[in-house]
CSV table of C-alpha atoms and ligand atoms in Angstrom, one decimal:
chain,number,residue,atom,x,y,z
A,769,MET,CA,29.8,31.8,8.9
A,770,THR,CA,28.2,30.7,5.7
A,771,THR,CA,30.1,29.7,2.4
A,772,VAL,CA,28.5,28.9,-0.9
A,773,LEU,CA,29.7,26.7,-3.6
A,774,ASP,CA,28.0,27.9,-6.6
A,775,GLY,CA,27.9,26.9,-10.4
A,776,GLY,CA,29.6,23.4,-9.9
A,777,ALA,CA,28.4,20.0,-10.9
A,778,VAL,CA,27.4,18.3,-7.7
A,779,ALA,CA,27.1,14.1,-7.1
A,780,THR,CA,25.3,13.9,-3.7
A,781,VAL,CA,25.4,10.3,-3.2
A,782,ASP,CA,22.1,10.4,-1.5
A,783,ALA,CA,19.7,7.5,-1.6
A,784,THR,CA,18.5,7.9,-5.1
A,785,GLY,CA,21.9,9.2,-6.3
A,786,THR,CA,20.7,13.0,-7.0
A,787,GLU,CA,23.4,14.9,-9.3
A,788,HIS,CA,23.3,18.3,-10.6
A,789,LEU,CA,25.5,19.3,-13.4
A,790,ARG,CA,25.1,22.9,-12.5
A,791,GLY,CA,24.0,23.1,-8.7
A,792,HIS,CA,25.2,24.5,-5.5
A,793,VAL,CA,25.8,23.5,-2.4
A,794,VAL,CA,25.7,25.8,1.1
A,795,ILE,CA,27.7,25.1,4.3
A,796,ASP,CA,26.4,27.0,7.3
A,797,GLY,CA,29.0,26.5,10.2
A,798,GLY,CA,30.1,22.9,10.0
A,799,VAL,CA,27.0,21.6,8.1
A,800,ILE,CA,25.5,21.2,4.9
A,801,ALA,CA,22.4,24.0,5.1
A,802,ALA,CA,20.9,23.6,1.2
A,803,VAL,CA,22.0,21.6,-1.7
A,804,GLY,CA,20.2,22.0,-5.0
A,805,ASP,CA,19.9,22.5,-9.0
A,806,GLY,CA,21.1,25.5,-10.5
A,807,PRO,CA,22.6,29.1,-9.0
A,808,ALA,CA,22.5,29.2,-5.1
A,809,PRO,CA,20.1,31.9,-3.5
A,810,ALA,CA,21.5,35.1,-2.4
A,811,ILE,CA,22.6,35.1,1.2
A,812,GLU,CA,24.1,38.0,2.9
A,813,GLY,CA,27.1,38.0,4.2
A,814,ALA,CA,28.0,34.6,2.8
A,815,THR,CA,31.5,33.9,1.3
A,816,ARG,CA,30.5,32.8,-2.3
A,817,ILE,CA,33.2,30.0,-4.1
A,818,ASP,CA,32.9,29.8,-7.8
A,819,ALA,CA,32.6,26.1,-8.5
A,820,SER,CA,32.1,26.2,-12.2
A,821,GLY,CA,34.3,23.5,-13.9
A,822,LEU,CA,34.2,21.6,-10.6
A,823,LEU,CA,32.7,18.6,-9.3
A,824,VAL,CA,31.6,18.6,-5.8
A,825,THR,CA,31.5,15.1,-4.0
A,826,PRO,CA,31.2,14.2,-0.9
A,827,GLY,CA,34.6,13.7,0.8
A,828,PHE,CA,36.2,10.2,0.7
A,829,VAL,CA,36.3,8.0,3.7
A,830,ASN,CA,39.3,5.9,3.9
A,831,SER,CA,38.0,2.7,5.7
A,832,HIS,CA,41.0,0.6,6.4
A,833,HIS,CA,44.7,2.0,6.5
A,834,HIS,CA,48.1,1.6,8.7
A,835,LEU,CA,49.5,5.2,9.1
A,836,TYR,CA,52.7,4.3,10.6
A,837,GLN,CA,53.6,2.5,7.1
A,838,TRP,CA,54.1,5.6,5.3
A,839,ILE,CA,57.8,5.7,6.4
A,840,THR,CA,58.5,2.0,5.5
A,841,ARG,CA,57.4,2.2,1.8
A,842,GLY,CA,59.6,0.4,-1.0
A,843,TYR,CA,60.0,-2.7,1.1
A,844,ALA,CA,59.9,-6.3,-0.2
A,845,THR,CA,58.0,-5.0,-3.1
A,846,ASP,CA,58.1,-8.8,-4.6
A,847,SER,CA,56.8,-11.1,-1.9
A,848,THR,CA,53.9,-12.7,-0.7
A,849,LEU,CA,51.5,-11.2,2.3
A,850,PHE,CA,53.5,-13.4,5.0
A,851,GLY,CA,57.0,-12.7,3.5
A,852,TRP,CA,56.5,-8.9,3.3
A,853,LEU,CA,55.1,-9.1,7.1
A,854,THR,CA,58.1,-10.9,8.3
A,855,THR,CA,60.6,-8.6,6.5
A,856,LEU,CA,58.9,-5.5,7.9
A,857,TYR,CA,58.0,-6.5,11.7
A,858,PRO,CA,61.9,-6.2,13.1
A,859,ILE,CA,61.8,-2.4,11.0
A,860,TRP,CA,58.4,-1.9,12.6
A,861,ALA,CA,59.8,-2.7,16.0
A,862,ARG,CA,61.7,0.6,16.2
A,863,LEU,CA,58.7,2.7,16.1
A,864,THR,CA,58.5,5.7,18.3
A,865,PRO,CA,55.9,8.4,19.1
A,866,GLU,CA,58.0,10.8,17.2
A,867,LEU,CA,58.2,8.4,13.9
A,868,VAL,CA,54.6,7.7,14.1
A,869,HIS,CA,53.7,11.3,14.1
A,870,ASP,CA,55.7,12.0,11.2
A,871,ALA,CA,54.3,9.2,9.6
A,872,ALA,CA,50.9,9.9,10.4
A,873,ALA,CA,50.8,14.1,9.6
A,874,ALA,CA,52.3,13.2,6.3
A,875,ASN,CA,50.5,10.1,5.1
A,876,LEU,CA,47.2,12.0,6.2
A,877,ALA,CA,48.2,15.2,4.6
A,878,TRP,CA,48.4,13.1,1.4
A,879,LEU,CA,45.2,11.4,2.2
A,880,ALA,CA,43.3,15.1,2.5
A,881,LEU,CA,44.9,16.0,-0.8
A,882,THR,CA,43.6,12.9,-2.7
A,883,GLY,CA,39.9,13.6,-1.1
A,884,CYS,CA,39.7,12.2,2.1
A,885,THR,CA,37.9,13.9,4.7
A,886,THR,CA,37.5,10.9,7.0
A,887,SER,CA,40.3,8.3,7.7
A,888,MET,CA,40.5,5.3,10.2
A,889,ASP,CA,43.6,3.9,11.2
A,890,HIS,CA,44.5,0.2,12.4
A,891,HIS,CA,47.4,0.7,14.4
A,892,TYR,CA,48.8,-2.8,16.1
A,893,VAL,CA,52.4,-2.6,16.3
A,894,PHE,CA,53.3,-1.7,20.2
A,895,PRO,CA,56.9,-2.4,20.6
A,896,HIS,CA,58.0,-2.9,24.2
A,897,GLY,CA,58.5,0.2,25.8
A,898,ALA,CA,57.8,2.6,23.1
A,899,GLY,CA,55.5,5.0,24.8
A,900,ASP,CA,52.3,6.3,23.4
A,901,LEU,CA,51.8,5.7,19.7
A,902,LEU,CA,48.2,6.1,19.8
A,903,GLU,CA,48.5,9.6,21.0
A,904,ALA,CA,51.1,10.8,18.3
A,905,GLU,CA,49.1,10.1,15.6
A,906,ILE,CA,45.6,11.7,17.1
A,907,VAL,CA,47.9,14.8,17.4
A,908,ALA,CA,48.8,14.4,13.7
A,909,ALA,CA,45.4,14.2,12.5
A,910,ALA,CA,44.2,17.3,14.4
A,911,GLN,CA,47.0,19.2,13.0
A,912,VAL,CA,46.3,18.0,9.7
A,913,GLY,CA,42.5,18.6,10.1
A,914,VAL,CA,40.3,15.6,9.0
A,915,ARG,CA,37.9,13.3,10.9
A,916,PHE,CA,39.5,10.5,12.5
A,917,HIS,CA,39.0,7.0,13.5
A,918,PRO,CA,42.0,5.5,15.3
A,919,THR,CA,41.8,1.8,16.5
A,920,ARG,CA,43.4,0.6,19.3
A,921,GLY,CA,45.2,-2.8,17.5
A,922,SER,CA,46.9,-5.1,19.1
A,923,MET,CA,48.9,-8.6,18.6
A,924,ASN,CA,49.6,-11.1,21.1
A,925,LEU,CA,50.4,-14.6,19.2
A,926,GLY,CA,54.4,-14.1,18.9
A,927,GLN,CA,56.2,-16.8,17.0
A,928,SER,CA,57.4,-18.8,20.2
A,929,GLN,CA,53.1,-19.6,20.0
A,930,GLY,CA,52.7,-20.2,16.5
A,931,GLY,CA,51.9,-17.1,15.5
A,932,LEU,CA,53.6,-14.8,12.6
A,933,PRO,CA,55.0,-11.8,14.3
A,934,PRO,CA,58.4,-11.7,16.3
A,935,ASP,CA,57.8,-11.7,20.3
A,936,SER,CA,59.3,-8.3,20.3
A,937,VAL,CA,56.1,-6.5,19.0
A,938,VAL,CA,53.4,-8.5,20.5
A,939,GLU,CA,51.8,-7.7,24.2
A,940,SER,CA,50.1,-9.7,26.6
A,941,HIS,CA,46.6,-10.2,26.7
A,942,ASP,CA,45.9,-8.2,29.8
A,943,ALA,CA,47.9,-5.3,28.7
A,944,ILE,CA,46.3,-5.0,25.6
A,945,LEU,CA,42.7,-4.9,27.0
A,946,THR,CA,43.8,-2.3,29.9
A,947,ALA,CA,45.6,-0.1,27.3
A,948,THR,CA,42.3,-0.3,24.6
A,949,ALA,CA,39.9,0.3,27.5
A,950,GLU,CA,42.1,3.5,28.2
A,951,ALA,CA,42.3,4.9,24.7
A,952,ILE,CA,38.5,4.7,24.6
A,953,ASP,CA,37.9,6.5,27.5
A,954,ARG,CA,40.5,9.2,26.9
A,955,TRP,CA,39.8,10.0,23.2
A,956,HIS,CA,36.3,8.5,22.2
A,957,ASP,CA,34.0,11.0,21.1
A,958,PRO,CA,30.5,9.5,20.1
A,959,GLY,CA,29.1,13.4,19.2
A,960,PRO,CA,27.6,13.8,15.8
A,961,ASP,CA,30.1,16.1,14.7
A,962,SER,CA,32.9,14.1,16.2
A,963,MET,CA,36.3,14.3,14.7
A,964,LEU,CA,38.1,11.5,17.0
A,965,ARG,CA,36.4,8.0,17.3
A,966,VAL,CA,38.1,5.0,18.8
A,967,ALA,CA,37.4,1.3,17.6
A,968,VAL,CA,38.7,-2.1,19.0
A,969,ALA,CA,40.9,-3.8,16.2
A,970,PRO,CA,43.2,-7.1,17.1
A,971,CYS,CA,45.0,-7.5,14.0
A,972,SER,CA,44.4,-10.9,12.5
A,973,PRO,CA,43.6,-14.5,13.1
A,974,PHE,CA,47.4,-15.4,12.4
A,975,SER,CA,48.7,-12.8,15.0
A,976,VAL,CA,46.1,-12.8,18.2
A,977,THR,CA,44.6,-15.6,20.0
A,978,ALA,CA,41.2,-16.7,19.9
A,979,ASP,CA,40.7,-15.6,23.4
A,980,LEU,CA,42.0,-12.1,22.6
A,981,MET,CA,39.6,-11.9,19.7
A,982,ARG,CA,36.8,-12.7,21.8
A,983,ASP,CA,37.2,-10.5,25.0
A,984,SER,CA,38.3,-7.6,22.3
A,985,ALA,CA,34.5,-8.0,21.0
A,986,ALA,CA,33.2,-8.1,24.5
A,987,LEU,CA,35.3,-4.9,25.6
A,988,GLY,CA,34.2,-3.2,22.1
A,989,ARG,CA,30.4,-3.5,22.9
A,990,GLU,CA,30.7,-2.9,26.6
A,991,LYS,CA,32.1,0.3,25.5
A,992,GLY,CA,29.9,1.1,22.6
A,993,VAL,CA,32.5,1.3,20.0
A,994,ARG,CA,33.0,-0.5,16.5
A,995,LEU,CA,35.1,-3.6,16.1
A,996,HIS,CA,37.4,-3.9,13.3
A,997,THR,CA,39.9,-6.5,12.1
A,998,HIS,CA,41.6,-8.2,9.1
A,999,LEU,CA,40.0,-11.1,7.2
A,1000,ALA,CA,40.4,-13.6,4.7
A,1001,GLU,CA,43.2,-11.4,2.9
A,1002,THR,CA,45.4,-14.4,1.4
A,1003,ASP,CA,45.5,-18.1,0.7
A,1004,ASP,CA,48.1,-18.1,3.4
A,1005,GLU,CA,45.6,-17.0,5.9
A,1006,GLU,CA,42.9,-19.3,4.7
A,1007,GLU,CA,45.3,-22.4,5.3
A,1008,PHE,CA,46.4,-21.0,8.7
A,1009,CYS,CA,42.7,-21.1,9.9
A,1010,ARG,CA,42.1,-24.6,8.6
A,1011,ALA,CA,45.3,-26.0,10.0
A,1012,THR,CA,45.2,-23.9,13.4
A,1013,TYR,CA,41.4,-23.6,14.0
A,1014,GLY,CA,39.8,-26.2,11.7
A,1015,ARG,CA,37.6,-23.7,10.3
A,1016,THR,CA,37.7,-20.9,7.3
A,1017,PRO,CA,38.5,-17.2,8.6
A,1018,THR,CA,34.8,-16.5,8.4
A,1019,GLU,CA,33.6,-19.5,10.3
A,1020,TYR,CA,36.5,-18.9,13.0
A,1021,ALA,CA,35.0,-15.0,13.3
A,1022,GLU,CA,31.4,-16.0,13.5
A,1023,ASP,CA,32.4,-18.2,16.3
A,1024,LEU,CA,34.4,-15.7,18.2
A,1025,GLY,CA,31.2,-13.0,17.9
A,1026,TRP,CA,33.0,-11.4,15.1
A,1027,LEU,CA,30.4,-10.7,12.7
A,1028,GLY,CA,27.4,-8.3,13.2
A,1029,PRO,CA,26.3,-4.6,12.4
A,1030,ASP,CA,29.0,-3.2,14.8
A,1031,VAL,CA,31.9,-5.0,13.0
A,1032,TRP,CA,33.8,-3.9,9.7
A,1033,MET,CA,36.7,-6.1,8.2
A,1034,ALA,CA,39.5,-5.4,5.9
A,1035,HIS,CA,40.2,-7.6,2.4
A,1036,CYS,CA,37.7,-10.1,2.5
A,1037,VAL,CA,39.3,-11.7,-0.8
A,1038,HIS,CA,38.8,-15.1,-0.2
A,1039,LEU,CA,34.8,-15.4,1.0
A,1040,SER,CA,32.9,-17.8,-0.4
A,1041,PRO,CA,29.4,-17.6,-1.4
A,1042,ASP,CA,28.0,-19.0,2.0
A,1043,ALA,CA,30.5,-16.5,3.9
A,1044,VAL,CA,29.0,-13.7,1.9
A,1045,GLY,CA,25.5,-14.7,2.9
A,1046,ARG,CA,27.1,-14.6,6.6
A,1047,PHE,CA,28.1,-11.3,6.1
A,1048,ALA,CA,25.1,-9.7,4.7
A,1049,ALA,CA,23.0,-11.7,7.3
A,1050,THR,CA,24.7,-10.2,10.0
A,1051,GLY,CA,25.2,-6.8,8.6
A,1052,THR,CA,29.0,-7.1,8.7
A,1053,ALA,CA,31.0,-4.7,6.6
A,1054,VAL,CA,33.9,-4.6,4.6
A,1055,ALA,CA,36.9,-2.4,3.6
A,1056,HIS,CA,37.9,-3.1,0.1
A,1057,CYS,CA,41.5,-2.3,-0.7
A,1058,PRO,CA,41.9,-3.2,-4.3
A,1059,THR,CA,45.4,-1.7,-4.8
A,1060,SER,CA,47.0,-3.3,-1.8
A,1061,ASN,CA,45.5,-6.6,-3.0
A,1062,GLY,CA,46.9,-6.0,-6.2
A,1063,ARG,CA,50.3,-4.8,-4.7
A,1064,LEU,CA,50.2,-8.5,-2.7
A,1065,GLY,CA,48.7,-10.6,-5.4
A,1066,ALA,CA,46.3,-11.3,-2.5
A,1067,GLY,CA,43.8,-11.8,-5.2
A,1068,ILE,CA,40.3,-10.1,-6.0
A,1069,ALA,CA,37.5,-9.5,-3.4
A,1070,PRO,CA,33.7,-10.5,-4.3
A,1071,VAL,CA,32.6,-6.9,-4.5
A,1072,ARG,CA,29.8,-7.8,-7.0
A,1073,ALA,CA,28.6,-10.5,-4.9
A,1074,MET,CA,28.7,-8.6,-1.4
A,1075,LEU,CA,27.1,-5.7,-3.0
A,1076,ASP,CA,24.3,-7.8,-4.4
A,1077,ALA,CA,23.5,-9.6,-1.3
A,1078,GLY,CA,23.6,-6.2,0.6
A,1079,VAL,CA,26.7,-6.5,2.3
A,1080,PRO,CA,28.0,-2.7,3.3
A,1081,VAL,CA,31.2,-2.3,1.4
A,1082,GLY,CA,34.0,0.6,1.6
A,1083,LEU,CA,37.1,1.6,-0.2
A,1084,GLY,CA,40.3,2.2,1.9
A,1085,VAL,CA,44.0,2.7,0.7
A,1086,ASP,CA,45.5,-0.1,3.2
A,1087,GLY,CA,48.7,0.6,4.7
A,1088,SER,CA,51.3,2.5,2.8
A,1089,ALA,CA,53.7,0.0,2.7
A,1090,SER,CA,51.2,-2.2,0.6
A,1091,ASN,CA,50.1,1.0,-1.5
A,1092,GLU,CA,52.8,3.3,-2.0
A,1093,SER,CA,50.7,6.0,-3.9
A,1094,ALA,CA,48.0,6.0,-1.2
A,1095,ARG,CA,45.7,8.2,-3.2
A,1096,MET,CA,42.4,7.8,-1.9
A,1097,VAL,CA,41.0,9.0,-5.3
A,1098,ASP,CA,42.9,6.1,-7.0
A,1099,GLU,CA,41.1,3.3,-5.0
A,1100,LEU,CA,37.6,4.4,-6.9
A,1101,HIS,CA,39.4,3.4,-10.4
A,1102,GLN,CA,40.9,0.3,-9.0
A,1103,ALA,CA,37.8,-1.0,-7.4
A,1104,LEU,CA,36.1,-0.5,-11.0
A,1105,LEU,CA,38.8,-2.3,-13.1
A,1106,VAL,CA,39.6,-5.4,-10.5
A,1107,ALA,CA,36.0,-5.6,-10.4
A,1108,ARG,CA,35.5,-6.0,-14.4
A,1109,TYR,CA,38.9,-8.1,-14.7
A,1110,ALA,CA,36.9,-10.4,-12.3
A,1111,GLY,CA,33.2,-10.1,-13.8
A,1112,GLY,CA,33.2,-8.5,-16.9
A,1113,PRO,CA,32.4,-5.0,-18.3
A,1114,LEU,CA,28.9,-5.1,-16.1
A,1115,ALA,CA,30.6,-5.8,-12.7
A,1116,LEU,CA,30.9,-2.3,-11.1
A,1117,SER,CA,29.7,1.2,-12.2
A,1118,ALA,CA,31.6,4.5,-11.9
A,1119,ARG,CA,28.4,5.5,-9.4
A,1120,GLU,CA,28.8,2.2,-7.3
A,1121,SER,CA,32.6,3.0,-6.8
A,1122,LEU,CA,31.9,6.5,-5.8
A,1123,ARG,CA,29.0,5.2,-3.3
A,1124,MET,CA,31.6,2.7,-1.9
A,1125,ALA,CA,34.2,5.8,-1.3
A,1126,THR,CA,31.7,7.7,0.6
A,1127,MET,CA,28.5,6.2,1.9
A,1128,GLY,CA,30.3,2.7,1.9
A,1129,GLY,CA,32.8,4.0,3.9
A,1130,ALA,CA,30.4,6.0,6.3
A,1131,ARG,CA,28.9,2.8,7.1
A,1132,CYS,CA,31.9,0.9,7.9
A,1133,LEU,CA,32.5,3.5,10.5
A,1134,GLY,CA,29.2,3.5,11.8
A,1135,ARG,CA,28.5,7.3,10.5
A,1136,GLU,CA,26.2,6.9,7.8
A,1137,GLY,CA,23.6,9.6,9.3
A,1138,GLU,CA,26.6,12.2,9.6
A,1139,ILE,CA,29.0,12.0,6.9
A,1140,GLY,CA,29.2,10.2,3.3
A,1141,SER,CA,26.4,12.2,1.3
A,1142,ILE,CA,25.9,15.7,0.6
A,1143,GLU,CA,22.3,16.3,2.1
A,1144,VAL,CA,20.8,18.9,4.5
A,1145,GLY,CA,22.0,18.7,8.2
A,1146,LYS,CA,24.7,16.5,7.4
A,1147,GLN,CA,28.7,17.5,8.3
A,1148,ALA,CA,30.0,19.6,5.5
A,1149,ASP,CA,32.9,17.3,4.6
A,1150,LEU,CA,33.2,17.9,0.5
A,1151,ALA,CA,35.6,17.5,-2.1
A,1152,LEU,CA,35.9,19.7,-5.2
A,1153,TRP,CA,37.5,18.2,-8.2
A,1154,ARG,CA,38.8,20.0,-11.4
A,1155,VAL,CA,37.0,17.9,-14.2
A,1156,ALA,CA,37.5,20.8,-16.9
A,1157,ASP,CA,41.3,21.2,-16.8
A,1158,LEU,CA,43.7,19.4,-18.8
A,1159,PRO,CA,43.2,15.6,-17.7
A,1160,GLY,CA,39.4,16.0,-17.7
A,1161,ALA,CA,38.1,18.5,-20.3
A,1162,GLY,CA,36.0,17.3,-23.0
A,1163,ILE,CA,34.7,14.1,-20.7
A,1164,GLU,CA,30.8,15.3,-20.5
A,1165,ASP,CA,30.1,13.3,-17.5
A,1166,PRO,CA,31.7,14.7,-14.5
A,1167,VAL,CA,31.6,11.4,-12.2
A,1168,CYS,CA,33.1,9.5,-15.1
A,1169,THR,CA,36.0,12.0,-15.1
A,1170,LEU,CA,36.2,11.4,-11.4
A,1171,VAL,CA,36.3,7.5,-11.7
A,1172,PHE,CA,37.8,6.8,-15.2
A,1173,GLY,CA,40.0,9.6,-15.4
A,1174,ALA,CA,42.4,11.8,-14.0
A,1175,PRO,CA,41.0,14.4,-11.7
A,1176,THR,CA,43.0,16.6,-9.5
A,1177,LEU,CA,41.5,18.0,-6.1
A,1178,GLU,CA,40.8,22.0,-6.2
A,1179,ALA,CA,39.4,22.1,-2.5
A,1180,LEU,CA,38.5,19.8,0.9
A,1181,PHE,CA,36.1,21.0,3.3
A,1182,VAL,CA,36.2,19.1,6.6
A,1183,GLY,CA,33.1,19.8,9.0
A,1184,GLY,CA,33.1,23.2,6.6
A,1185,ARG,CA,36.6,24.0,7.7
A,1186,GLN,CA,38.9,24.5,4.5
A,1187,VAL,CA,41.7,22.1,4.7
A,1188,VAL,CA,42.7,22.3,1.0
A,1189,ALA,CA,42.5,25.3,-1.0
A,1190,ASP,CA,43.7,26.0,-4.7
A,1191,GLY,CA,45.2,22.4,-4.8
A,1192,GLU,CA,47.5,23.3,-1.5
A,1193,LEU,CA,47.3,22.1,2.0
A,1194,ARG,CA,46.2,24.9,4.2
A,1195,THR,CA,46.6,23.6,7.5
A,1196,ALA,CA,50.2,22.4,7.5
A,1197,ASP,CA,53.1,22.8,5.5
A,1198,ALA,CA,53.1,19.9,2.7
A,1199,ALA,CA,56.7,20.4,2.3
A,1200,ALA,CA,57.8,20.5,5.7
A,1201,LEU,CA,55.8,17.2,6.4
A,1202,ALA,CA,57.5,15.5,3.4
A,1203,ALA,CA,61.0,16.4,4.9
A,1204,ARG,CA,60.1,15.0,8.3
A,1205,ALA,CA,58.5,11.7,6.9
A,1206,ALA,CA,62.0,11.4,4.6
A,1207,ALA,CA,64.1,12.0,7.7
A,1208,ALA,CA,61.7,9.5,9.8
A,1209,SER,CA,62.3,6.8,7.0
A,1210,ALA,CA,65.9,7.3,7.3
A,1211,THR,CA,65.7,6.9,11.1
A,1212,ILE,CA,63.8,3.7,10.9
A,1213,ALA,CA,65.7,1.9,8.5
A,1214,GLY,CA,68.7,2.6,10.4
A,1215,ARG,CA,70.3,4.6,7.5
B,2724,ZN,ZN1,45.7,-3.6,6.7
């Protein structure tokens, strides 16, 4: 089956940033068969979509998230990270597979409606006896139709051992490694068109022991999957690492084998110039989450310094309990604004923001050869933006409309399959997903 997107602007985000003010993209099966300037060639039997007034971009890659938090939004709205976490841990201790499924389905649907074709998830709360929470979200992702990279997260440093989370939501070291290996064996698909890849993701330095960090890295490398964790998010974490381990979070991570080309880290707000240099030298990638960092007052990540040093940087919405709007397209705007608050008017361009949201995220997930840009042979993961209707009309540069303006999504393709059409989800009933998520929110709150 061939689909032709004809007459729209195209921002390919290829290596040289090729753009067409009036161009075309040809989708053949699940992959991109052609992209270029001017009208599309005539192709017999192809479905033609008139893309005039639209901007075609690569689908966004959400490089850091916690889907289950969709049903615990609006808690601890004026709090530090540690205060926010200690408020939420006891609520998250009530998670069940049904609640995780309903949170993930609604959250992934909303991500799709805001331009996201691939999302990771970092699930690290596994209450004792709660059932298969990872399977629940994998089922939800298949229903919505987005490319999914769930990570098997973990916490084993409970309060009784000097950690932050209550003991009721931590697991044992051995149980975590066994469950993680099983999840990889059961779910991970390494193929180029994979819709499902698993990574290993102990939660953070203040909720996981050094032994588990080290052994998790070894397991991930033995299995050939990627490694993910939170790092250097707040001043509190910096103080915890210095007091507990006598090192900065980056020094601690490096000592445990946690810097490398197969690792991507969320946040990295508090990195010294030396730490940025270590990330660059080791090829360690960063998931920048500007809205969440603002919501929790964590600070502003040194994205300009990271990009200049050659650190791969993607964008993430982060969990919805610290980013209630969870609009992937907003992260491009937020990234640009916070970089300029910190570094002045030239600190980040709109096109750098777009590149982080697409190729940067693909690099975080180790998929830069398959997704993240509109190039022949890559997966047909595409977002079509309305840039000529009410919010965007009159802005000449469509990429400017996307990043500075208020674009709305017209359509979304994942591997050539149309997930959004006419601005509406086509794979599931959005109203039903919202109703189930509202009921799940009431259940977990004990209302
Ligand atoms: Zn997070």
